[in-house]
Amino acid sequence: MSVKLNDNYVKQFITDEEIGEYRDRVIDADRKLRTGTGEGSDFLGWMTASCNYDRDEYDRIKKAAEKIRSSCDVFVVIGIGGSYLGARAVIEFLKSPRYNQIKDGSPEIYFSGCDMSASAMNELLSLCKGKDVCVNVISKSGVTTEPSVAFRVFRELLEKKYGREGAAERIFVTTDRARGILKPLADREGYERFVVPDNMGGRYSVLSAVGLLPIAVAGIDIDELMSGADDARKALSLNDLGKNDSYRYAVIRNILLSKGKNVEILVGYEPYLQMFNEWWKQLFGESEGKDNKGIYPSSVIFSTDLHSLGQYIQDGQRLMFETVINIEHEDDDIIIPDDPENCDGLNFLSGKSLCEVNRTAMRATVLAHVDGGVPNIVIDVADRSARSVGYLIYFFWMTCAMSGYLLGVNPFNQPGVEAYKKNMLALLGKPGYEELAASLSEKLK
Ligand code: PA5
């Protein structure tokens, strides 16, 4: 198993009896998930995304990735929320947050359309100057304003540079099978098109074309990623709290919430986990944060944040628990050199591996935080391989689904995201929003 739950550091906060009390509810939620009879059951495609997918499209994804890799210097991925976070998280996890500086023969990859920042857009446009560019616009609805604006800018850039037909060879569209504006546009212009499956919400879509195409362009083995997720699908199919780590983790989260632990902090000890943290926050934030319920998902990278948020976690309000991602084996290591003069007093570390020191920092911190009243859940991940990352993604999906059902929410919708969108479109003058625009303008006076 690539991923294992270690709940030793929550034992002083919750008992096995408390976990056992959830057994019937877990069985019920598991039945709802497996029979598709729970809330949001139209969006359960992620459960079999690793084995039940369109093989022809999967082959096209690999071919398109090769075409992109051989025909551009810069690959721009346009999308927001679930339409970009998964791909970026996996690329940074398996390659590096500095991928663009250290990539070997692959195009640079930039993400756009996840903000309305003119400076970010200008910066990216200048990075594209004099370079060959390909674009993948990803939007299930095809109407989300941020990526739509970015796509308009890049479509214009590509059409000016390569002509309309040349641009069509460089634009790849990932969108709904039938709905939205992107599909007819892609069909009219002849852009290669990939499908966001009907039964998959954005944050559960990284193992569809949404994530797989950019991940494959980065040179990552998507077969391995899918195999890892499929290992997890098989391993996490039992409704037994002793054997299903996702379900056990989901129960522990809900018990901790009932004891006033309203904040969960995902902890990584590697900078390459930063974007994975962001993906995870979206997954749990959008899935559970509704109906005035939910654990607030937060994240840190240690040691960096031990010297900022570490103080609060150790000593501030006791409202949080931590979930620590422990990468058990790292290929990259470095031995700390000896200094015969020991002028920095560090010779007690001479000859030690930096990975071992990092692991010790983790153990020390877990113990300190538990002593400070912060329950710690440790997720042991075998290594930094595509297979393990695929497993981890599925593990969190399954945890999130179970946890949401135990909490009593629909973990597959995101009604709250609409509120800002409506206001923004009204204030920007979109036809049909005149009444709302008038009332908002009054409030802004
Ligand atoms: O998880 C989700 O469903 C959302 O975060 C969406 O991915 C996000 O809002 C982008 O939507 P779309 O792909 O329709 O542009």
Coordinates of C-alpha atoms and ligand atoms in Angstrom, one line a residue:
M1 CA 0.0 0.0 0.0
S2 CA 1.5 3.4 -1.0
V3 CA -0.4 5.4 1.6
K4 CA -1.1 4.5 5.3
L5 CA -2.9 6.2 8.1
N6 CA -1.0 6.5 11.4
D7 CA -3.5 7.6 14.1
N8 CA -1.2 7.0 17.1
Y9 CA -1.0 10.7 17.8
V10 CA -4.7 11.2 18.1
K11 CA -5.1 8.5 20.7
Q12 CA -4.9 10.8 23.7
F13 CA -7.7 12.9 22.2
I14 CA -10.2 10.3 21.1
T15 CA -11.0 6.7 22.0
D16 CA -11.6 3.6 20.0
E17 CA -15.1 3.5 21.5
E18 CA -15.8 6.9 20.0
I19 CA -14.6 5.7 16.6
G20 CA -16.7 2.5 16.9
E21 CA -19.8 4.6 17.6
Y22 CA -19.6 5.8 14.0
R23 CA -19.7 2.2 12.5
D24 CA -23.4 2.2 11.5
R25 CA -23.2 5.7 10.0
V26 CA -20.1 4.7 8.0
I27 CA -21.9 1.6 6.7
D28 CA -24.9 3.8 5.7
A29 CA -22.7 6.4 4.0
D30 CA -20.7 3.7 2.2
R31 CA -23.9 2.2 0.9
K32 CA -25.1 5.5 -0.4
L33 CA -21.7 6.0 -2.1
R34 CA -21.6 2.5 -3.7
T35 CA -25.3 2.6 -4.8
G36 CA -25.3 6.2 -5.8
T37 CA -28.3 7.0 -3.6
G38 CA -26.8 9.8 -1.5
E39 CA -26.8 13.5 -2.1
G40 CA -24.8 14.6 -5.1
S41 CA -24.8 11.1 -6.6
D42 CA -24.7 12.5 -10.1
F43 CA -21.1 13.4 -9.4
L44 CA -19.5 10.0 -8.4
G45 CA -17.5 9.5 -11.6
W46 CA -14.3 10.0 -9.6
M47 CA -14.9 6.7 -7.8
T48 CA -14.1 4.7 -11.0
A49 CA -12.0 7.4 -12.8
S50 CA -8.9 5.1 -12.6
C51 CA -10.5 2.1 -14.4
N52 CA -13.6 3.3 -16.2
Y53 CA -12.5 5.9 -18.7
D54 CA -12.6 6.5 -22.4
R55 CA -9.6 4.6 -23.7
D56 CA -9.6 6.4 -27.1
E57 CA -9.6 9.8 -25.4
Y58 CA -6.8 8.6 -23.1
D59 CA -4.7 7.7 -26.1
R60 CA -5.5 11.1 -27.7
I61 CA -4.3 12.8 -24.5
K62 CA -0.9 11.1 -24.8
K63 CA -0.6 12.0 -28.5
A64 CA -1.6 15.6 -27.8
A65 CA 0.9 15.8 -25.0
E66 CA 3.6 14.6 -27.4
K67 CA 2.6 17.1 -30.0
I68 CA 2.6 19.9 -27.5
R69 CA 6.0 18.9 -26.1
S70 CA 7.5 18.9 -29.6
S71 CA 5.9 22.1 -30.9
C72 CA 6.2 24.7 -28.2
D73 CA 8.5 26.3 -25.7
V74 CA 5.7 27.6 -23.5
F75 CA 2.5 25.7 -22.6
V76 CA -0.2 27.9 -21.0
V77 CA -2.8 26.1 -19.0
I78 CA -5.9 28.2 -18.5
G79 CA -8.4 27.3 -15.8
I80 CA -9.5 28.1 -12.2
G81 CA -10.3 26.0 -9.1
G82 CA -10.7 22.3 -9.9
S83 CA -9.8 23.0 -13.5
Y84 CA -6.1 23.7 -12.8
L85 CA -5.2 22.9 -9.1
G86 CA -4.9 19.2 -9.6
A87 CA -2.6 19.4 -12.6
R88 CA -0.4 22.0 -10.9
A89 CA -0.3 20.1 -7.7
V90 CA 0.8 16.9 -9.4
I91 CA 3.4 18.6 -11.6
E92 CA 5.0 20.4 -8.6
F93 CA 4.8 17.3 -6.4
L94 CA 6.5 15.0 -8.9
K95 CA 8.7 17.5 -10.7
S96 CA 9.3 20.6 -8.7
P97 CA 7.9 24.0 -7.8
R98 CA 10.9 25.2 -9.9
Y99 CA 9.8 23.0 -12.8
N100 CA 10.2 25.8 -15.3
Q101 CA 13.8 26.4 -14.3
I102 CA 15.0 22.8 -14.2
K103 CA 12.8 21.0 -16.8
D104 CA 14.7 19.0 -19.3
G105 CA 13.5 19.2 -22.9
S106 CA 9.9 19.9 -21.9
P107 CA 8.1 23.1 -22.5
E108 CA 7.8 25.7 -19.7
I109 CA 4.3 25.4 -18.2
Y110 CA 2.4 28.4 -16.8
F111 CA -1.0 28.5 -15.3
S112 CA -3.4 31.4 -16.2
G113 CA -7.0 32.3 -15.8
C114 CA -7.1 31.7 -12.1
D115 CA -7.1 35.4 -11.3
M116 CA -7.9 38.8 -12.8
S117 CA -4.5 40.2 -12.3
A118 CA -3.3 42.5 -15.1
S119 CA 0.3 42.3 -13.8
A120 CA 0.3 38.5 -13.8
M121 CA -1.1 38.5 -17.3
N122 CA 1.4 41.0 -18.6
E123 CA 4.2 39.1 -17.0
L124 CA 3.1 35.9 -18.7
L125 CA 2.6 37.6 -22.1
S126 CA 6.2 38.9 -21.9
L127 CA 7.4 35.4 -21.0
C128 CA 5.8 34.2 -24.2
K129 CA 7.6 36.8 -26.4
G130 CA 9.7 35.2 -29.1
K131 CA 8.6 31.7 -28.0
D132 CA 6.3 29.1 -29.5
V133 CA 3.2 28.8 -27.5
C134 CA 0.4 26.2 -27.0
V135 CA -2.7 26.7 -24.9
N136 CA -5.0 24.3 -23.1
V137 CA -8.1 26.0 -21.9
I138 CA -10.0 24.0 -19.3
S139 CA -13.5 24.9 -18.1
K140 CA -16.3 22.5 -17.5
S141 CA -19.0 25.1 -17.7
G142 CA -17.2 27.0 -20.4
V143 CA -18.5 30.3 -19.0
T144 CA -16.3 31.0 -16.0
T145 CA -15.2 34.6 -16.3
E146 CA -11.5 34.4 -15.2
P147 CA -10.4 31.6 -17.6
S148 CA -12.7 33.0 -20.4
V149 CA -10.9 36.4 -20.2
A150 CA -7.5 34.7 -20.2
F151 CA -8.5 32.5 -23.2
R152 CA -9.6 35.5 -25.2
V153 CA -6.2 37.2 -24.6
F154 CA -4.2 34.1 -25.6
R155 CA -6.5 33.2 -28.5
E156 CA -5.8 36.7 -29.9
L157 CA -2.0 36.2 -29.3
L158 CA -1.9 32.9 -31.1
E159 CA -4.1 34.0 -34.0
K160 CA -1.9 37.1 -34.5
K161 CA 1.3 35.0 -34.3
Y162 CA 0.2 31.9 -36.3
G163 CA -3.0 32.9 -38.2
R164 CA -6.4 31.3 -37.4
E165 CA -5.5 27.9 -38.8
G166 CA -2.1 27.8 -37.2
A167 CA -3.6 28.8 -33.9
A168 CA -6.1 26.0 -34.2
E169 CA -3.2 23.5 -34.2
R170 CA -2.0 25.0 -30.9
I171 CA -5.2 25.3 -28.9
F172 CA -6.6 22.4 -26.9
V173 CA -9.9 22.7 -25.3
T174 CA -11.1 20.6 -22.3
T175 CA -14.8 21.2 -21.6
D176 CA -18.2 19.7 -21.1
R177 CA -19.4 17.1 -23.7
A178 CA -22.3 19.3 -24.8
R179 CA -22.9 22.4 -22.7
G180 CA -21.2 25.8 -22.6
I181 CA -19.6 28.1 -25.1
L182 CA -16.3 26.4 -25.5
K183 CA -17.6 23.3 -27.2
P184 CA -19.2 25.1 -30.2
L185 CA -16.2 27.4 -30.4
A186 CA -13.8 24.5 -30.5
D187 CA -15.9 22.7 -33.1
R188 CA -16.1 25.8 -35.3
E189 CA -12.4 26.5 -35.1
G190 CA -11.2 22.9 -35.3
Y191 CA -9.4 22.9 -31.9
E192 CA -8.7 19.4 -30.5
R193 CA -11.3 18.9 -27.8
F194 CA -11.3 16.7 -24.6
V195 CA -14.2 16.0 -22.3
V196 CA -14.8 16.8 -18.6
P197 CA -17.0 13.9 -17.7
D198 CA -20.6 14.8 -16.8
N199 CA -20.3 13.0 -13.5
M200 CA -17.2 14.7 -12.2
G201 CA -16.9 18.0 -10.4
G202 CA -13.8 20.1 -10.9
R203 CA -12.1 19.1 -7.7
Y204 CA -12.6 15.4 -8.4
S205 CA -11.4 15.7 -12.1
V206 CA -7.6 15.6 -12.0
L207 CA -7.6 12.0 -13.3
S208 CA -9.6 13.0 -16.4
A209 CA -8.4 15.1 -19.4
V210 CA -8.6 18.1 -17.1
G211 CA -5.4 17.1 -15.2
L212 CA -4.0 14.3 -17.4
L213 CA -3.1 16.5 -20.4
P214 CA -1.0 19.1 -18.6
I215 CA 0.5 16.4 -16.4
A216 CA 1.5 14.4 -19.4
V217 CA 3.0 17.5 -21.1
A218 CA 5.3 17.8 -18.0
G219 CA 6.6 14.4 -18.8
I220 CA 4.9 12.5 -16.0
D221 CA 3.9 8.9 -16.5
I222 CA 0.1 9.1 -16.4
D223 CA -0.3 5.3 -16.6
E224 CA 1.5 5.1 -13.2
L225 CA -0.7 7.9 -11.7
M226 CA -3.8 6.0 -12.8
S227 CA -2.5 2.7 -11.5
G228 CA -1.8 4.3 -8.1
A229 CA -5.4 5.6 -8.0
D230 CA -6.7 2.2 -9.0
D231 CA -4.7 0.5 -6.2
A232 CA -6.4 2.9 -3.8
R233 CA -9.9 2.3 -5.4
K234 CA -9.4 -1.4 -4.6
A235 CA -7.9 -1.0 -1.2
L236 CA -10.5 1.5 0.0
S237 CA -13.6 -0.4 -1.0
L238 CA -14.3 -2.0 2.4
N239 CA -16.7 -0.5 4.9
D240 CA -14.6 -1.7 7.8
L241 CA -13.2 1.0 10.0
G242 CA -10.2 -1.2 10.9
K243 CA -9.3 -1.8 7.3
N244 CA -10.4 1.3 5.4
D245 CA -7.9 4.1 6.2
S246 CA -10.0 6.7 4.4
Y247 CA -13.1 5.9 6.4
R248 CA -11.2 5.8 9.6
Y249 CA -9.6 9.2 8.8
A250 CA -13.1 10.6 7.9
V251 CA -14.5 9.4 11.3
I252 CA -11.5 10.9 13.2
R253 CA -12.0 14.2 11.5
N254 CA -15.7 14.3 12.5
I255 CA -15.0 13.4 16.1
L256 CA -12.3 16.0 16.4
L257 CA -14.8 18.6 14.9
S258 CA -17.4 17.6 17.5
K259 CA -14.7 18.4 20.2
G260 CA -14.2 21.9 18.9
K261 CA -11.3 21.3 16.5
N262 CA -12.7 23.4 13.7
V263 CA -9.5 23.8 11.7
E264 CA -7.5 21.2 10.0
I265 CA -4.0 22.0 8.9
L266 CA -2.4 20.0 6.2
V267 CA 1.3 19.8 7.0
G268 CA 4.1 19.1 4.5
Y269 CA 7.8 19.1 5.1
E270 CA 8.7 19.6 1.5
P271 CA 8.2 22.7 -0.6
Y272 CA 7.1 20.5 -3.5
L273 CA 3.9 19.9 -1.4
Q274 CA 2.8 23.5 -1.5
M275 CA 0.4 23.2 -4.4
F276 CA -0.8 19.8 -3.3
N277 CA -1.8 21.6 -0.1
E278 CA -3.8 24.1 -2.3
W279 CA -5.5 21.3 -4.2
W280 CA -6.4 19.6 -0.9
K281 CA -7.8 22.9 0.6
Q282 CA -10.1 23.3 -2.4
L283 CA -11.2 19.7 -2.2
F284 CA -12.2 19.9 1.5
G285 CA -13.2 23.5 1.6
E286 CA -15.7 23.3 -1.3
S287 CA -16.9 19.9 -0.4
E288 CA -17.6 20.4 3.3
G289 CA -17.9 24.1 3.9
K290 CA -21.7 24.6 3.5
D291 CA -24.9 24.8 5.4
N292 CA -22.9 26.6 8.1
K293 CA -20.9 23.4 8.7
G294 CA -17.4 22.1 7.9
I295 CA -13.8 22.0 9.1
Y296 CA -11.8 25.0 7.8
P297 CA -9.0 23.6 5.7
S298 CA -5.6 25.3 6.2
S299 CA -2.1 24.4 5.3
V300 CA 1.6 24.9 6.1
I301 CA 5.0 23.9 4.9
F302 CA 7.5 23.2 7.7
S303 CA 10.2 24.0 8.7
T304 CA 9.4 27.3 6.9
D305 CA 6.1 28.0 8.7
L306 CA 7.3 26.7 12.0
H307 CA 8.9 30.1 12.2
S308 CA 5.6 31.9 11.5
L309 CA 2.4 30.0 12.2
G310 CA 4.3 27.5 14.4
Q311 CA 3.9 29.8 17.4
Y312 CA 0.1 29.9 17.0
I313 CA -0.2 26.1 16.5
Q314 CA 1.9 25.4 19.6
D315 CA 0.4 27.9 21.8
G316 CA -2.6 29.8 20.4
Q317 CA -6.3 29.0 20.6
R318 CA -6.8 25.2 20.8
L319 CA -9.0 25.0 17.7
M320 CA -7.0 22.9 15.3
F321 CA -5.7 19.5 14.4
E322 CA -2.9 18.7 12.0
T323 CA -2.7 16.1 9.2
V324 CA 0.9 15.5 8.3
I325 CA 2.1 14.2 4.9
N326 CA 5.1 12.0 5.6
I327 CA 7.0 11.0 2.5
E328 CA 8.8 7.8 3.7
H329 CA 11.4 7.5 1.0
E330 CA 13.1 10.4 -0.9
D331 CA 15.4 9.7 -3.8
D332 CA 17.1 13.1 -3.4
D333 CA 19.4 13.4 -0.4
I334 CA 22.5 15.4 0.7
I335 CA 25.0 14.6 3.3
I336 CA 25.8 17.4 5.7
P337 CA 29.6 18.2 5.5
D338 CA 32.0 18.1 8.4
D339 CA 33.9 21.2 9.4
P340 CA 37.2 20.3 11.2
E341 CA 37.0 23.7 13.0
N342 CA 33.4 23.3 14.0
C343 CA 33.1 27.1 13.9
D344 CA 29.3 26.9 13.6
G345 CA 29.0 24.2 16.4
L346 CA 27.1 22.0 13.9
N347 CA 29.5 19.0 13.9
F348 CA 26.9 16.9 15.8
L349 CA 25.2 16.8 12.3
S350 CA 28.3 16.0 10.3
G351 CA 27.7 13.1 8.0
K352 CA 24.0 13.0 8.6
S353 CA 21.6 13.0 5.7
L354 CA 19.4 16.0 5.3
C355 CA 16.4 13.8 4.7
E356 CA 17.0 12.1 8.1
V357 CA 17.3 15.5 9.7
N358 CA 14.0 16.6 8.1
R359 CA 12.3 13.5 9.3
T360 CA 13.6 14.1 12.8
A361 CA 12.3 17.7 12.6
M362 CA 8.9 16.2 11.7
R363 CA 8.9 13.7 14.6
A364 CA 10.0 16.4 17.0
T365 CA 7.3 18.8 15.8
V366 CA 4.5 16.2 16.0
L367 CA 5.4 15.4 19.6
A368 CA 5.6 19.1 20.5
H369 CA 2.3 19.9 18.9
V370 CA 0.6 16.9 20.5
D371 CA 2.0 18.0 23.9
G372 CA 0.5 21.4 23.1
G373 CA -2.9 19.9 22.7
V374 CA -3.0 19.6 18.9
P375 CA -4.1 16.1 17.6
N376 CA -1.8 14.9 14.8
I377 CA -2.8 12.5 12.1
V378 CA 0.1 11.2 10.0
I379 CA -0.4 10.0 6.4
D380 CA 2.6 7.9 5.5
V381 CA 3.2 8.1 1.7
A382 CA 5.7 5.4 0.5
D383 CA 7.6 7.7 -1.9
R384 CA 7.5 10.6 -4.4
S385 CA 6.3 8.5 -7.3
A386 CA 3.4 9.0 -9.7
R387 CA 1.9 5.8 -8.3
S388 CA 1.9 7.0 -4.8
V389 CA 0.5 10.4 -5.7
G390 CA -2.3 8.7 -7.7
Y391 CA -3.1 6.7 -4.5
L392 CA -3.0 9.8 -2.3
I393 CA -5.4 11.7 -4.5
Y394 CA -7.9 8.9 -4.4
F395 CA -7.3 8.5 -0.7
F396 CA -8.3 12.1 0.0
W397 CA -11.3 11.9 -2.4
M398 CA -12.7 8.9 -0.6
T399 CA -12.0 10.5 2.8
C400 CA -13.7 13.7 1.7
A401 CA -16.8 12.0 0.3
M402 CA -17.2 9.9 3.5
S403 CA -16.5 12.8 5.7
G404 CA -19.0 15.0 4.0
Y405 CA -21.7 12.4 4.3
L406 CA -20.9 11.9 8.0
L407 CA -21.1 15.7 8.4
G408 CA -24.5 15.8 6.7
V409 CA -23.6 17.8 3.7
N410 CA -23.5 17.2 -0.1
P411 CA -19.8 16.9 -0.7
F412 CA -20.1 17.2 -4.5
N413 CA -21.7 20.7 -5.0
Q414 CA -20.4 24.2 -4.4
P415 CA -23.4 26.5 -4.3
G416 CA -21.5 29.2 -2.3
V417 CA -19.2 29.9 -5.2
E418 CA -22.0 31.5 -7.2
A419 CA -22.6 34.5 -4.9
Y420 CA -19.4 36.4 -5.8
K421 CA -19.8 35.5 -9.5
K422 CA -23.3 37.0 -9.7
N423 CA -22.2 40.2 -7.9
M424 CA -19.1 40.5 -10.1
L425 CA -21.0 40.0 -13.4
A426 CA -23.7 42.4 -12.3
L427 CA -21.1 45.1 -11.4
L428 CA -19.3 44.5 -14.7
G429 CA -22.5 45.2 -16.6
K430 CA -23.4 41.8 -17.9
P431 CA -26.8 41.9 -19.7
G432 CA -29.6 40.4 -17.5
Y433 CA -28.1 41.5 -14.2
E434 CA -29.4 45.1 -14.2
E435 CA -31.6 44.9 -11.1
L436 CA -28.8 43.3 -9.0
A437 CA -26.3 45.8 -10.3
A438 CA -28.5 48.7 -9.2
S439 CA -28.9 47.3 -5.7
L440 CA -25.2 46.5 -5.3
S441 CA -24.2 50.0 -6.5
E442 CA -26.4 51.4 -3.8
K443 CA -24.6 49.3 -1.2
L444 CA -21.2 50.5 -2.5
K445 CA -22.1 54.2 -2.2
Ligands
PA5_1 O1 -14.6 22.1 -8.0 C1 -15.2 22.8 -8.8 O2 -16.2 22.3 -9.4 C2 -14.9 24.2 -9.1 O3 -13.8 24.6 -8.4 C3 -14.6 24.5 -10.6 O4 -13.6 23.6 -11.0 C4 -14.3 25.9 -10.9 O5 -15.2 26.8 -10.4 C5 -14.1 26.1 -12.4 O6 -15.2 25.9 -13.1 P1 -15.2 25.6 -14.6 O7 -14.4 24.4 -14.9 O8 -16.7 25.4 -15.0 O9 -14.7 26.9 -15.3

